[in-house]
Amino acid sequence: MDTVPRQAEARRRFLRMLVASPLLGRSNLLRISLTSLLGTDVVVQAETLAGLETPQQGEDIISSPDQAFDVMDFEPAARKALPPAHFGYLATGVDDDGTVRANREGYSRLQIRSRRLVDVETIDMSVRLFGASWSSPIVICPVSSQKAFHPEGDIAVARAARAKDHLQILSTGATSSIEDVIAARGAPVWQQLYPTNVWEVGRAIVKRAEKAGSPAIVLTVDLQEGSNRETLFRAQLRDDRTCSACHKGAYTGYARGKPGVRSGGFAESMARKPMFDGLDLSKVTGMRAKPMDWDFVKRLRDTVTVKLLIKGIVTREDAQIAVEHGVDGLIVSNHGGRAEESLRPTIESLPEVIEGVAGKTPVLVDGGIRRGTDIFKALALGATAVGIGRPEAWGLAAFGQAGVEAVLEMLRRELKTIMQQAGTTSVDTITRSYIAIRPS
Ligand SMILES: Cc1cc2nc3c(=O)[nH]c(=O)nc-3n(C[C@H](O)[C@H](O)[C@H](O)COP(=O)(O)O)c2cc1C
């Protein structure tokens, strides 16, 4: 290697080390300078990996929910509370985690055009979805394996959803049953569906959810097998616990950071998830239908007697086809950047999906929503409601039910504030005219 590239590499290595160093703390100014020297990807990756090991020295980590200023304050608290592999599972995107960042950055390209001299004494944040009324448009997304974050898992989330009156969507991979979650919520929750490659298994989950009183089934379509969740794999390598103590025969898709090596059978791992209780999983090899195509959606539509939504649609074309197949609603989602490294923020997919459904169904959006202003922007672009994934899980991991409640409360408060500031008194008054796109 000649001297110049070697010096350049040594310089980059030093800067990387600096980024990962506790000395950086939360200094934004220093971070911005380093970002311009190194490029965003390198900085963020170094920070994430450093953060997985230990909470950064000098970082103000909240020790109770009331110390939080915003929902991001719950992330370091969750990282502190969780073993590296579990936090890695929560944080991970795919490849360089670029789509996770894109989801956030998408919101910074949108500006709010506030109107003045409007009487904003009374603010109504309520929305209606399929005839039911909710006091806010903030929906709790399906997140699997929540007992990996807190012993009370989905039950704590359900109690928080009850306390704050939020719609909750339960994952197929939930660590509590839909019956127990509905009892804790004190009202029906929606059931997310990974149908598996065995029709009878997917059908049985649908029928069980319907019997439990779930008014909607949400088919997730954005996840193929084998997403490259590199942040998770690296975190697994940093975790010195013996994972087999809890994950006997677990399907991780990957064994301790070695892509492509399965640590156990899918059926074995799913057998531990309550929504698969009593089902014959001997022929189950994966979470998706095989093939997972529009014929499958048609068959499912004929089977589901309650509302059927599809989660993971990001294009106008697919939105149109979904409507033609009699789907009742869509969730614009890229699985929180955990599926493919598209680098496309969901907030930028939202307008074309809304065009595709042409007013025939409600459209929800999730991915990167961390502020009341993000919610406001999504509503202004036509979303009926918005979903949050990681923030509720950070709250759960850090403080259980109280943490989830605090996250929900904070987002509601911020939404109310921006509605007042922008001069909008109810959700239906938040329209496209309140948004300007930052000139590029
Ligand atoms: C740890 C974790 C587990 C998830 N599990 C599921 C799941 O079981 N089913 C599903 O449809 N989406 C799942 N998602 C995706 C979320 O439902 C949601 O689309 C995403 O988290 C929203 O992005 P955000 O985390 O930036 O808010 C999961 C997300 C995370 C972070």
Coordinates of C-alpha atoms and ligand atoms in Angstrom, one line a residue:
M1 CA 0.0 0.0 0.0
D2 CA 1.5 3.4 -0.8
T3 CA 1.8 6.0 1.9
V4 CA -1.0 8.4 1.0
P5 CA -3.9 5.8 1.1
R6 CA -2.3 4.4 4.3
Q7 CA -2.3 7.8 5.9
A8 CA -5.9 8.4 4.8
E9 CA -7.0 5.0 6.2
A10 CA -5.2 5.7 9.5
R11 CA -7.0 9.1 9.7
R12 CA -10.3 7.5 9.0
R13 CA -9.6 4.9 11.7
F14 CA -8.8 7.6 14.2
L15 CA -11.9 9.5 13.4
R16 CA -14.0 6.4 13.7
M17 CA -12.5 5.7 17.1
L18 CA -13.3 9.2 18.1
V19 CA -16.9 8.8 17.0
A20 CA -17.2 5.7 19.1
S21 CA -15.6 7.3 22.0
P22 CA -17.5 8.4 25.1
L23 CA -15.7 11.8 24.7
L24 CA -18.1 12.6 21.9
G25 CA -21.1 12.2 24.3
R26 CA -24.1 13.9 22.8
S27 CA -22.2 16.8 21.3
N28 CA -24.1 17.6 18.0
L29 CA -21.6 20.1 16.8
L30 CA -18.7 17.7 17.0
R31 CA -20.8 15.0 15.5
I32 CA -21.7 17.1 12.5
S33 CA -18.1 18.0 11.8
L34 CA -17.1 14.3 12.0
T35 CA -20.0 13.4 9.7
S36 CA -18.8 15.8 7.1
L37 CA -15.3 14.3 7.4
L38 CA -16.3 10.6 7.3
G39 CA -19.8 10.4 5.7
T40 CA -23.0 9.7 7.5
D41 CA -23.0 5.9 7.2
V42 CA -19.6 5.5 8.9
V43 CA -20.5 7.8 11.8
V44 CA -23.9 6.2 12.4
Q45 CA -22.6 2.7 12.2
A46 CA -19.7 3.5 14.6
E47 CA -22.1 5.1 17.0
T48 CA -24.6 2.2 16.9
L49 CA -21.9 -0.4 17.5
A50 CA -20.3 1.6 20.3
G51 CA -23.7 2.1 21.8
L52 CA -24.5 -1.6 21.7
E53 CA -21.6 -2.3 24.0
T54 CA -22.2 0.1 26.9
P55 CA -24.2 3.1 27.4
Q56 CA -22.0 6.1 26.6
Q57 CA -20.2 7.6 29.5
G58 CA -21.5 11.0 30.4
E59 CA -24.7 10.3 28.5
D60 CA -27.7 11.4 30.5
I61 CA -29.7 8.3 30.7
I62 CA -33.1 8.7 32.2
S63 CA -33.9 6.6 35.3
S64 CA -37.7 7.2 35.3
P65 CA -40.2 8.1 32.6
D66 CA -40.9 11.5 33.9
Q67 CA -37.3 12.6 33.3
A68 CA -37.7 12.2 29.5
F69 CA -38.0 15.3 27.3
D70 CA -38.9 13.3 24.2
V71 CA -39.4 9.7 23.1
M72 CA -35.7 9.5 21.9
D73 CA -34.7 9.7 25.6
F74 CA -36.1 6.2 26.0
E75 CA -33.7 4.6 23.5
P76 CA -30.5 4.9 25.6
A77 CA -32.6 3.8 28.6
A78 CA -33.7 0.7 26.7
R79 CA -30.2 0.0 25.5
K80 CA -29.0 0.2 29.1
A81 CA -31.8 -2.2 30.3
L82 CA -31.3 -4.8 27.6
P83 CA -28.6 -7.4 26.8
P84 CA -26.7 -6.5 23.6
A85 CA -28.4 -9.1 21.4
H86 CA -31.9 -8.0 22.5
F87 CA -31.2 -4.4 22.0
G88 CA -29.6 -5.3 18.6
Y89 CA -32.9 -7.1 17.6
L90 CA -34.8 -3.9 18.5
A91 CA -32.5 -1.5 16.8
T92 CA -31.5 -3.3 13.7
G93 CA -32.3 -2.4 10.2
V94 CA -30.7 -4.2 7.2
D95 CA -27.3 -3.7 5.5
D96 CA -26.1 -0.3 6.6
D97 CA -29.4 0.6 8.4
G98 CA -29.8 3.3 5.8
T99 CA -33.5 2.8 5.5
V100 CA -34.0 3.2 9.2
R101 CA -32.3 6.6 8.9
A102 CA -34.1 7.5 5.7
N103 CA -37.5 7.0 7.5
R104 CA -36.5 9.7 10.0
E105 CA -34.8 12.0 7.5
G106 CA -37.9 11.9 5.3
Y107 CA -39.7 14.0 7.8
S108 CA -37.0 16.7 7.9
R109 CA -37.7 17.4 4.2
L110 CA -41.2 18.5 5.0
Q111 CA -42.0 21.9 6.5
I112 CA -45.1 23.1 8.2
R113 CA -47.1 26.1 7.0
S114 CA -48.7 27.4 10.1
R115 CA -51.8 29.5 10.0
R116 CA -52.4 32.2 12.5
L117 CA -55.3 33.8 14.2
V118 CA -57.3 30.6 14.6
D119 CA -59.1 29.9 17.8
V120 CA -57.2 26.8 19.1
E121 CA -58.7 26.7 22.6
T122 CA -60.2 23.2 21.9
I123 CA -58.2 20.6 20.1
D124 CA -59.8 17.3 19.0
M125 CA -57.2 14.7 18.1
S126 CA -59.7 11.9 17.6
V127 CA -60.0 9.7 14.5
R128 CA -62.5 7.1 13.3
L129 CA -61.3 3.8 11.8
F130 CA -63.9 1.3 10.5
G131 CA -66.6 2.8 12.6
A132 CA -64.6 2.9 15.9
S133 CA -63.5 6.1 17.4
W134 CA -60.0 6.7 18.9
S135 CA -58.9 9.7 20.9
S136 CA -55.7 10.0 18.9
P137 CA -54.4 8.8 15.6
I138 CA -51.4 7.0 17.2
V139 CA -51.5 3.3 16.8
I140 CA -49.2 0.7 18.4
C141 CA -47.5 -1.4 15.7
P142 CA -47.1 -5.1 15.9
V143 CA -43.8 -5.9 17.5
S144 CA -42.8 -9.6 18.0
S145 CA -41.1 -11.2 21.0
Q146 CA -41.8 -8.3 23.4
K147 CA -40.9 -10.4 26.4
A148 CA -37.4 -10.1 25.2
F149 CA -37.7 -6.4 26.2
H150 CA -39.7 -6.8 29.4
P151 CA -41.1 -9.7 31.4
E152 CA -44.7 -8.4 31.0
G153 CA -44.3 -7.9 27.2
D154 CA -47.5 -7.4 25.2
I155 CA -49.6 -7.4 28.4
A156 CA -47.8 -4.3 29.7
V157 CA -48.3 -2.7 26.2
A158 CA -52.0 -3.6 26.3
R159 CA -52.4 -2.0 29.7
A160 CA -50.7 1.1 28.5
A161 CA -52.9 1.2 25.4
R162 CA -55.9 0.8 27.7
A163 CA -54.8 3.6 30.0
K164 CA -54.2 6.0 27.1
D165 CA -56.9 4.7 24.7
H166 CA -54.8 3.6 21.8
L167 CA -55.4 1.0 19.1
Q168 CA -52.9 -1.9 19.4
I169 CA -51.9 -4.4 16.7
L170 CA -50.7 -7.7 18.0
S171 CA -47.9 -9.5 16.2
T172 CA -48.2 -13.2 15.2
G173 CA -44.9 -13.6 17.0
A174 CA -46.3 -12.0 20.2
T175 CA -45.2 -13.6 23.5
S176 CA -48.8 -13.4 24.8
S177 CA -52.0 -14.7 23.4
I178 CA -54.6 -12.5 21.8
E179 CA -57.1 -13.6 24.4
D180 CA -54.8 -12.4 27.3
V181 CA -54.0 -9.2 25.4
I182 CA -57.6 -8.4 24.8
A183 CA -58.4 -9.0 28.4
A184 CA -55.5 -6.7 29.5
R185 CA -56.5 -4.1 26.9
G186 CA -60.2 -4.3 27.9
A187 CA -61.1 -4.0 24.2
P188 CA -60.4 -5.8 21.0
V189 CA -56.9 -5.4 19.3
W190 CA -56.1 -6.0 15.7
Q191 CA -54.2 -9.2 14.8
Q192 CA -51.2 -9.0 12.5
L193 CA -50.7 -12.1 10.4
Y194 CA -47.7 -14.0 9.2
P195 CA -49.6 -16.8 7.5
T196 CA -46.7 -19.3 7.2
N197 CA -46.3 -21.6 4.3
V198 CA -49.1 -23.9 5.6
W199 CA -52.6 -22.5 4.7
E200 CA -54.3 -24.3 7.6
V201 CA -51.9 -22.7 10.1
G202 CA -52.6 -19.1 8.8
R203 CA -56.3 -19.8 8.7
A204 CA -56.4 -21.1 12.2
I205 CA -54.7 -17.9 13.5
V206 CA -57.3 -15.8 11.6
K207 CA -60.2 -17.8 13.0
R208 CA -58.8 -17.7 16.5
A209 CA -58.4 -13.9 16.3
E210 CA -61.9 -13.5 14.9
K211 CA -63.3 -15.7 17.7
A212 CA -61.4 -13.6 20.3
G213 CA -63.2 -10.5 19.0
S214 CA -60.5 -9.0 16.8
P215 CA -62.1 -6.6 14.3
A216 CA -59.2 -6.6 11.8
I217 CA -56.5 -8.9 10.4
V218 CA -53.4 -7.2 9.2
L219 CA -51.4 -9.2 6.6
T220 CA -47.7 -8.2 6.6
V221 CA -46.3 -8.6 3.1
D222 CA -43.0 -6.8 3.2
L223 CA -40.7 -9.4 4.7
Q224 CA -39.0 -12.1 2.7
E225 CA -36.8 -14.7 4.4
G226 CA -33.2 -13.8 5.2
S227 CA -33.1 -10.0 5.6
N228 CA -29.5 -9.0 6.2
R229 CA -29.9 -7.6 9.8
E230 CA -26.3 -6.8 10.2
T231 CA -26.6 -4.7 13.3
L232 CA -28.3 -7.6 15.0
F233 CA -25.7 -10.1 14.0
R234 CA -22.9 -7.9 15.2
A235 CA -24.7 -7.4 18.5
Q236 CA -25.2 -11.1 18.9
L237 CA -21.4 -11.5 18.7
R238 CA -21.0 -9.0 21.4
D239 CA -23.4 -10.8 23.7
D240 CA -21.5 -13.2 25.9
R241 CA -24.6 -14.9 27.4
T242 CA -25.5 -18.4 26.5
C243 CA -28.5 -17.8 24.2
S244 CA -29.5 -21.4 24.1
A245 CA -30.7 -21.1 27.7
C246 CA -33.8 -19.2 26.4
H247 CA -33.7 -19.7 22.6
K248 CA -33.7 -23.5 22.5
G249 CA -34.2 -24.4 18.9
A250 CA -35.0 -20.8 18.1
Y251 CA -35.4 -19.6 14.6
T252 CA -33.2 -16.6 14.3
G253 CA -32.5 -17.2 10.6
Y254 CA -28.9 -16.7 11.7
A255 CA -26.9 -18.2 14.5
R256 CA -25.0 -15.7 16.6
G257 CA -23.9 -13.5 13.8
K258 CA -23.2 -16.1 11.2
P259 CA -25.5 -15.3 8.3
G260 CA -27.2 -18.2 6.7
V261 CA -26.8 -20.7 9.6
R262 CA -30.0 -21.6 11.4
S263 CA -29.8 -22.3 15.0
G264 CA -33.0 -24.3 15.0
G265 CA -36.2 -25.1 13.3
F266 CA -38.9 -22.6 12.6
A267 CA -41.6 -24.9 14.0
E268 CA -39.6 -25.3 17.3
S269 CA -39.4 -21.6 17.8
M270 CA -42.9 -20.8 16.8
A271 CA -44.2 -23.5 19.0
R272 CA -43.2 -21.3 21.9
K273 CA -45.3 -18.4 20.6
P274 CA -48.9 -18.5 22.0
M275 CA -50.6 -17.7 18.7
F276 CA -49.4 -21.1 17.4
D277 CA -50.6 -23.1 20.5
G278 CA -52.2 -26.4 19.5
L279 CA -51.4 -26.1 15.8
D280 CA -49.6 -28.7 13.8
L281 CA -46.4 -27.0 12.8
S282 CA -44.6 -30.0 11.4
K283 CA -44.7 -28.7 7.8
V284 CA -44.1 -25.1 8.7
T285 CA -40.8 -23.8 7.3
G286 CA -41.3 -20.0 7.3
M287 CA -43.5 -17.1 8.1
R288 CA -44.6 -16.3 4.6
A289 CA -47.2 -18.0 2.4
K290 CA -45.8 -19.9 -0.5
P291 CA -46.2 -18.4 -2.9
M292 CA -47.1 -15.1 -1.2
D293 CA -48.9 -13.4 -4.1
W294 CA -52.2 -11.8 -5.0
D295 CA -53.9 -15.2 -5.3
F296 CA -53.1 -15.8 -1.7
V297 CA -54.6 -12.4 -0.8
K298 CA -57.8 -13.4 -2.7
R299 CA -58.0 -16.6 -0.8
L300 CA -57.4 -14.8 2.5
R301 CA -60.0 -12.2 1.6
D302 CA -62.6 -15.0 1.1
T303 CA -61.7 -16.4 4.5
V304 CA -61.4 -13.3 6.7
T305 CA -64.9 -12.2 7.8
V306 CA -63.6 -9.1 9.6
K307 CA -61.7 -6.2 8.1
L308 CA -58.5 -7.1 6.1
L309 CA -55.6 -4.8 5.9
I310 CA -52.2 -5.2 4.1
K311 CA -49.1 -3.9 5.9
G312 CA -46.0 -3.1 3.8
I313 CA -47.4 -1.5 0.7
V314 CA -45.2 1.3 -0.7
T315 CA -46.3 1.8 -4.3
R316 CA -49.3 3.2 -6.1
E317 CA -49.5 0.0 -8.3
D318 CA -49.8 -2.3 -5.3
A319 CA -52.2 0.0 -3.6
Q320 CA -54.5 -0.2 -6.7
I321 CA -54.3 -4.0 -6.9
A322 CA -55.0 -4.3 -3.1
V323 CA -58.2 -2.3 -3.5
E324 CA -59.2 -4.4 -6.5
H325 CA -58.8 -7.5 -4.2
G326 CA -61.3 -6.1 -1.7
V327 CA -58.7 -5.2 1.0
D328 CA -60.2 -2.8 3.5
G329 CA -57.1 -0.7 4.4
L330 CA -53.4 -0.4 3.9
I331 CA -50.5 0.4 6.1
V332 CA -47.6 2.1 4.3
S333 CA -44.6 0.5 5.9
N334 CA -41.1 -0.8 5.2
H335 CA -41.0 -2.8 8.5
G336 CA -39.1 0.1 10.1
G337 CA -36.3 -0.4 7.6
R338 CA -35.9 -4.0 8.6
A339 CA -36.9 -5.6 5.3
E340 CA -35.0 -4.3 2.2
E341 CA -32.5 -1.5 2.1
S342 CA -34.7 0.6 -0.2
L343 CA -33.5 3.9 1.3
R344 CA -37.0 5.2 0.6
P345 CA -38.7 6.9 3.6
T346 CA -42.3 5.7 4.1
I347 CA -43.5 9.3 4.3
E348 CA -42.4 9.6 0.7
S349 CA -44.3 6.5 -0.3
L350 CA -47.4 7.7 1.4
P351 CA -48.7 10.1 -1.2
E352 CA -48.6 7.6 -4.1
V353 CA -50.3 4.9 -2.0
I354 CA -53.0 7.4 -1.2
E355 CA -53.4 8.2 -4.9
G356 CA -53.6 4.4 -5.6
V357 CA -56.5 3.8 -3.2
A358 CA -58.3 6.8 -4.5
G359 CA -60.2 7.4 -1.3
K360 CA -61.6 3.9 -1.2
T361 CA -59.8 2.7 2.0
P362 CA -58.0 4.3 4.9
V363 CA -54.3 4.4 4.7
L364 CA -52.0 4.3 7.8
V365 CA -48.3 4.9 7.8
D366 CA -45.4 3.9 10.1
G367 CA -41.6 4.1 10.1
G368 CA -39.5 6.8 11.9
I369 CA -42.3 8.6 13.6
R370 CA -40.7 10.1 16.7
R371 CA -42.3 13.5 17.1
G372 CA -45.8 15.1 17.1
T373 CA -44.7 17.1 14.1
D374 CA -44.0 13.8 12.2
I375 CA -47.6 12.7 13.0
F376 CA -48.9 16.1 11.9
K377 CA -47.1 15.8 8.5
A378 CA -48.3 12.3 7.9
L379 CA -51.9 13.4 8.6
A380 CA -51.5 16.4 6.4
L381 CA -50.4 14.1 3.5
G382 CA -53.5 12.1 3.9
A383 CA -52.8 9.3 6.4
T384 CA -55.8 8.3 8.5
A385 CA -53.6 7.3 11.4
V386 CA -49.9 6.6 12.2
G387 CA -48.1 3.6 13.7
I388 CA -45.1 3.6 16.1
G389 CA -42.9 0.5 16.6
R390 CA -39.5 1.1 18.3
P391 CA -40.6 4.0 20.6
E392 CA -43.1 1.9 22.4
A393 CA -40.6 -0.9 22.7
W394 CA -38.0 1.5 24.1
G395 CA -40.5 2.6 26.7
L396 CA -41.4 -1.0 27.5
A397 CA -37.8 -2.1 27.8
A398 CA -36.8 0.8 30.0
F399 CA -39.8 1.0 32.3
G400 CA -42.5 -1.5 31.4
Q401 CA -46.1 -0.3 31.2
A402 CA -45.2 3.2 32.6
G403 CA -42.6 3.6 29.9
V404 CA -45.1 2.8 27.1
E405 CA -47.6 5.2 28.7
A406 CA -45.1 7.9 28.8
V407 CA -44.1 7.5 25.2
L408 CA -47.8 7.6 24.1
E409 CA -48.5 10.6 26.3
M410 CA -45.5 12.5 24.9
L411 CA -46.5 12.0 21.3
R412 CA -50.0 13.0 22.1
R413 CA -48.8 16.2 23.8
E414 CA -46.5 17.1 21.0
L415 CA -49.3 16.5 18.4
K416 CA -51.6 18.7 20.4
T417 CA -48.9 21.4 20.5
I418 CA -48.3 21.4 16.8
M419 CA -52.0 21.4 16.0
Q420 CA -52.4 24.5 18.1
Q421 CA -49.3 26.1 16.7
A422 CA -50.4 25.4 13.1
G423 CA -53.9 26.6 13.7
T424 CA -55.7 23.2 13.2
T425 CA -58.4 22.2 15.7
S426 CA -59.2 18.7 14.5
V427 CA -57.5 16.0 12.5
D428 CA -59.7 16.5 9.5
T429 CA -58.6 20.2 9.3
I430 CA -54.9 19.1 8.9
T431 CA -54.6 19.1 5.1
R432 CA -51.9 19.1 2.4
S433 CA -52.0 22.9 2.4
Y434 CA -50.2 22.8 5.8
I435 CA -47.1 21.3 4.2
A436 CA -44.3 22.7 2.1
I437 CA -41.5 20.6 0.7
R438 CA -38.0 21.8 1.5
P439 CA -36.3 23.0 -1.7
S440 CA -33.5 20.5 -2.4
Ligands
LIG1 C1 -38.4 -5.4 17.2 C2 -39.4 -5.3 16.1 C3 -40.2 -6.3 15.9 C4 -41.2 -6.2 14.9 N1 -42.1 -7.2 14.6 C5 -43.0 -7.1 13.7 C6 -44.0 -8.1 13.5 O1 -44.0 -9.2 14.1 N2 -44.9 -8.0 12.5 C7 -44.9 -6.8 11.7 O2 -45.8 -6.7 10.8 N3 -44.0 -5.8 11.9 C8 -43.1 -5.9 12.9 N4 -42.2 -4.9 13.1 C9 -42.4 -3.7 12.3 C10 -43.3 -2.7 13.1 O3 -44.6 -3.2 13.1 C11 -43.3 -1.3 12.4 O4 -43.7 -1.5 11.0 C12 -42.0 -0.5 12.5 O5 -41.4 -0.8 13.7 C13 -42.3 1.0 12.4 O6 -41.1 1.7 12.4 P1 -40.5 2.4 13.7 O7 -39.9 1.3 14.5 O8 -39.4 3.3 13.1 O9 -41.6 3.1 14.4 C14 -41.3 -5.0 14.1 C15 -40.4 -4.0 14.4 C16 -39.5 -4.1 15.4 C17 -38.6 -2.9 15.7

